[in-house]
CSV table of C-alpha atoms in Angstrom, one decimal:
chain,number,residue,atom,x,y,z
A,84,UNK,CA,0.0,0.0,0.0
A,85,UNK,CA,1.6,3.5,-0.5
A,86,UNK,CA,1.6,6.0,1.3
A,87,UNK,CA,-0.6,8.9,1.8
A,88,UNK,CA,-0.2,12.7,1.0
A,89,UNK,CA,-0.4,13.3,5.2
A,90,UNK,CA,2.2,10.4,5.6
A,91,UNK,CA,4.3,11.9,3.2
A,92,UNK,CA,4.4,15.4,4.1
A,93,UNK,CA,5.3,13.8,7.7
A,94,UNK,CA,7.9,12.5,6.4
A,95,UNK,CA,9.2,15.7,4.3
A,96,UNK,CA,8.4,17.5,7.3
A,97,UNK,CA,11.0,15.1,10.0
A,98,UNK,CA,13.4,15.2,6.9
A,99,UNK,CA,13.0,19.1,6.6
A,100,UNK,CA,13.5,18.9,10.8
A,101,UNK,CA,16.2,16.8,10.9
A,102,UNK,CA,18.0,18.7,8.1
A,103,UNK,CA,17.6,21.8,9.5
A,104,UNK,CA,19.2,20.1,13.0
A,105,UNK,CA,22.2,19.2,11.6
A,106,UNK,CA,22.5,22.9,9.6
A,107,UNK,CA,22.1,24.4,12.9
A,108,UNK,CA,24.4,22.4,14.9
A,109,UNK,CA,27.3,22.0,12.3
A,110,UNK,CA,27.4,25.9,11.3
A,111,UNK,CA,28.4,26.6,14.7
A,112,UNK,CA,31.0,23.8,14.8
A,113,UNK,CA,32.2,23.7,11.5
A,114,UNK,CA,31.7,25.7,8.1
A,115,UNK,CA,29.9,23.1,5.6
A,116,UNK,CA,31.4,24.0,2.6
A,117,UNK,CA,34.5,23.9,3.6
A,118,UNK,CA,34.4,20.2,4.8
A,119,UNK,CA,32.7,19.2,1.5
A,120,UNK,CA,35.9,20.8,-0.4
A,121,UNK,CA,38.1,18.2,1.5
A,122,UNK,CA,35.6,15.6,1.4
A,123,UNK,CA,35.6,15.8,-2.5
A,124,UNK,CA,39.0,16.5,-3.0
A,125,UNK,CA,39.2,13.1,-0.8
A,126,UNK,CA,36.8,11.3,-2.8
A,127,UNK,CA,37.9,12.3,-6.1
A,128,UNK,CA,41.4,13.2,-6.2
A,129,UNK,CA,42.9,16.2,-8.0
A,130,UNK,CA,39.7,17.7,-9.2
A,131,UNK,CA,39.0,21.1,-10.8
A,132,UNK,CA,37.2,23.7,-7.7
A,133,UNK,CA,34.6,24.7,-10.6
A,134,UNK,CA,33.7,20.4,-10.3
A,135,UNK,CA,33.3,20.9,-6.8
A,136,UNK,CA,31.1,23.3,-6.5
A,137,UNK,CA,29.0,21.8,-9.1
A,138,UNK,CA,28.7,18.7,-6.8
A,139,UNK,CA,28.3,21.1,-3.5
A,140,UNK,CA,25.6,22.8,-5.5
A,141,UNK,CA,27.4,26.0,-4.1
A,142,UNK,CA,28.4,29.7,-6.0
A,143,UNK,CA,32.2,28.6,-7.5
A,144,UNK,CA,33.1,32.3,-5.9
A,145,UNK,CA,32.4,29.8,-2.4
A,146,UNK,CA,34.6,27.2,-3.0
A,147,UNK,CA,37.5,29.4,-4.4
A,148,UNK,CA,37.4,31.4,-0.7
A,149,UNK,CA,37.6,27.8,0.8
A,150,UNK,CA,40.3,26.4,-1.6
A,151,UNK,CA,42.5,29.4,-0.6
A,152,UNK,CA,41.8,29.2,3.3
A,153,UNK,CA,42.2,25.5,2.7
A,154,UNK,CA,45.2,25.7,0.7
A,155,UNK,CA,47.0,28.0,3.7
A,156,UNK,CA,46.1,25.7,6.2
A,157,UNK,CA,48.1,23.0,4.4
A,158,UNK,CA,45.2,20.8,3.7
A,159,UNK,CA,44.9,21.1,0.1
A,160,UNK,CA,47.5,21.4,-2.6
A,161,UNK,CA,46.7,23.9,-5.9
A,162,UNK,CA,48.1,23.3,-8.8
A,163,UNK,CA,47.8,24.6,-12.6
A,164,UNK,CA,45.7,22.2,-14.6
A,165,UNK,CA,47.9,20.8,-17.7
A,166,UNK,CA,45.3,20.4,-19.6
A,167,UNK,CA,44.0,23.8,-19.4
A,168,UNK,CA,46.6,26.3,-18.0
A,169,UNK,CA,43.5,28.7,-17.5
A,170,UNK,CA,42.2,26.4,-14.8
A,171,UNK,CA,43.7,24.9,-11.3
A,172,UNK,CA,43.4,21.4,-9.9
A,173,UNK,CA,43.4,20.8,-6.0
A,174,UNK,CA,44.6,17.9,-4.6
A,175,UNK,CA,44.1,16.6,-0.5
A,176,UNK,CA,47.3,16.5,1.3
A,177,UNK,CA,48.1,14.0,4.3
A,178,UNK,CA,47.0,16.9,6.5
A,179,UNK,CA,43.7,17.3,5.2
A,180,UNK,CA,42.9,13.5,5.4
A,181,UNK,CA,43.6,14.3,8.7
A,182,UNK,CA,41.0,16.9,9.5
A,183,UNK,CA,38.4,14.5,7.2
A,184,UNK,CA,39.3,12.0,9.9
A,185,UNK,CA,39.1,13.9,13.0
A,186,UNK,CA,35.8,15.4,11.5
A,187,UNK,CA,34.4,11.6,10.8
A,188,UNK,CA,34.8,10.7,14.2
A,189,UNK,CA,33.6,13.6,15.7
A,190,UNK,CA,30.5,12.6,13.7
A,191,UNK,CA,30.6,9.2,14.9
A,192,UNK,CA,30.5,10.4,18.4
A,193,UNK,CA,28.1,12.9,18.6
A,194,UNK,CA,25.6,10.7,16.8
A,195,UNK,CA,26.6,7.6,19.2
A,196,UNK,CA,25.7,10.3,21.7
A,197,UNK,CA,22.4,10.6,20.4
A,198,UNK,CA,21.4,7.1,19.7
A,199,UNK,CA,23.0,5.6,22.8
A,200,UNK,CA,19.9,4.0,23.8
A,201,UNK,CA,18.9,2.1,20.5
A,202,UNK,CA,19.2,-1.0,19.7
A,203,UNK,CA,21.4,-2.3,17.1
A,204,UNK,CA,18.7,-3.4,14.5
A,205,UNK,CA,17.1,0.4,15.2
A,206,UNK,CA,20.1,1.8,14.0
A,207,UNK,CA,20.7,-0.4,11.0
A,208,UNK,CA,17.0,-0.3,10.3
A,209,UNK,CA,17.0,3.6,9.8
A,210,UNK,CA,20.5,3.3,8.2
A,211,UNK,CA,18.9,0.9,5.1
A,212,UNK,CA,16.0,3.5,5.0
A,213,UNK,CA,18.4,6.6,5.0
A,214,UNK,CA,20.3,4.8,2.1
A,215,UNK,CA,17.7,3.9,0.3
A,216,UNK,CA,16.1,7.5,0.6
A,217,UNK,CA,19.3,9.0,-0.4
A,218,UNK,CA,19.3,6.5,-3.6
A,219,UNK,CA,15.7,7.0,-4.8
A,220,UNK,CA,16.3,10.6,-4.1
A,221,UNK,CA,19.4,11.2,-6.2
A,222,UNK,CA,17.5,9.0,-8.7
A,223,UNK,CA,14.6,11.2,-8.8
A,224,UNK,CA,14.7,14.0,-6.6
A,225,UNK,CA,16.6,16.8,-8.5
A,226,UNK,CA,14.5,16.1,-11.4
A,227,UNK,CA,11.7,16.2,-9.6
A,228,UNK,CA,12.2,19.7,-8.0
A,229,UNK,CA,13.6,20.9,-11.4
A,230,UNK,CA,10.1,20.0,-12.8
A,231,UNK,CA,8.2,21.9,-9.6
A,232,UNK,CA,10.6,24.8,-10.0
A,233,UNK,CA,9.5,24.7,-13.4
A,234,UNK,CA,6.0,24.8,-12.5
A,235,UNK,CA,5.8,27.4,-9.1
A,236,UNK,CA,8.3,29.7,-8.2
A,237,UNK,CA,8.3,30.9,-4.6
A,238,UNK,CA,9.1,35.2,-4.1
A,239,UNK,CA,11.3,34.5,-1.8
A,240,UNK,CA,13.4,32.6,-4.6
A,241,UNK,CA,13.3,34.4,-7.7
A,242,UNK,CA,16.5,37.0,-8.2
């Protein structure tokens, strides 16, 4: 049986929540962005900072005030792009794998924190559902609120 439309907007509405949660509580710890420049730099290797912000789905301006403050901190490496002598390339160094590593178990701890007193099938219970949300959603999300955008623009939105 599927869902309802009131099921369903509880759900958006505890995603919206939770979201909003983690927005608040990181900002004050850490600056978002600039852990998703390491974290891609990480995942992808020496990538191109116009590529990451694509992926961030942030302004490039954004990621090239990060890249620098990263850069002096000795957490990334920038380099000239062979290919294009126009463009740069930044790479992780062993310090910023660092920082990704401190950051991932700081994660792991504050959320251990939080679900202290669940069981071990409640955790790995809303761990398959988180994945799977996060699969159906890069499936068909972004489509999805391409089309609505489309559709309805909100005042608040338009520039």
């Amino acid at each position: 049986m599927q869902a309802s439309k009131k099921e369903i907007a509880g759900l958006a509405a505890s995603v919206e929540r939770m979201g909003e949660a983690l927005r608040r509580g990181t900002a004050r710890a850490y600056d978002p962005v600039r852990v998703g420049v390491l974290r891609v730099a990480a995942e992808r290797g020496r990538v191109r900072p116009g590529e990451v912000a694509e992926i961030l789905d942030v302004l490039p301006s954004s990621v090239t005030r990060h890249v620098q403050v990263l850069a002096e901190l000795g957490h990334l490496v920038v380099t000239t792009d062979p290919s294009d002598r126009r463009a740069s390339l930044i790479e992780i160094t062993e310090s910023g794998r660092e920082q990704m590593r401190q950051f991932s178990q700081a994660g792991v701890e504050v959320f251990g924190a939080v679900v202290a007193d669940w069981s071990a099938a409640d955790v790995q219970t809303l761990t398959a559902l988180l994945e799977r949300l996060m699969a159906d959603w890069a499936e068909k999300g972004t489509e999805q609120q391409r089309t609505y955008r489309a559709k309805r623009r909100f005042g608040w939105s338009e520039t």
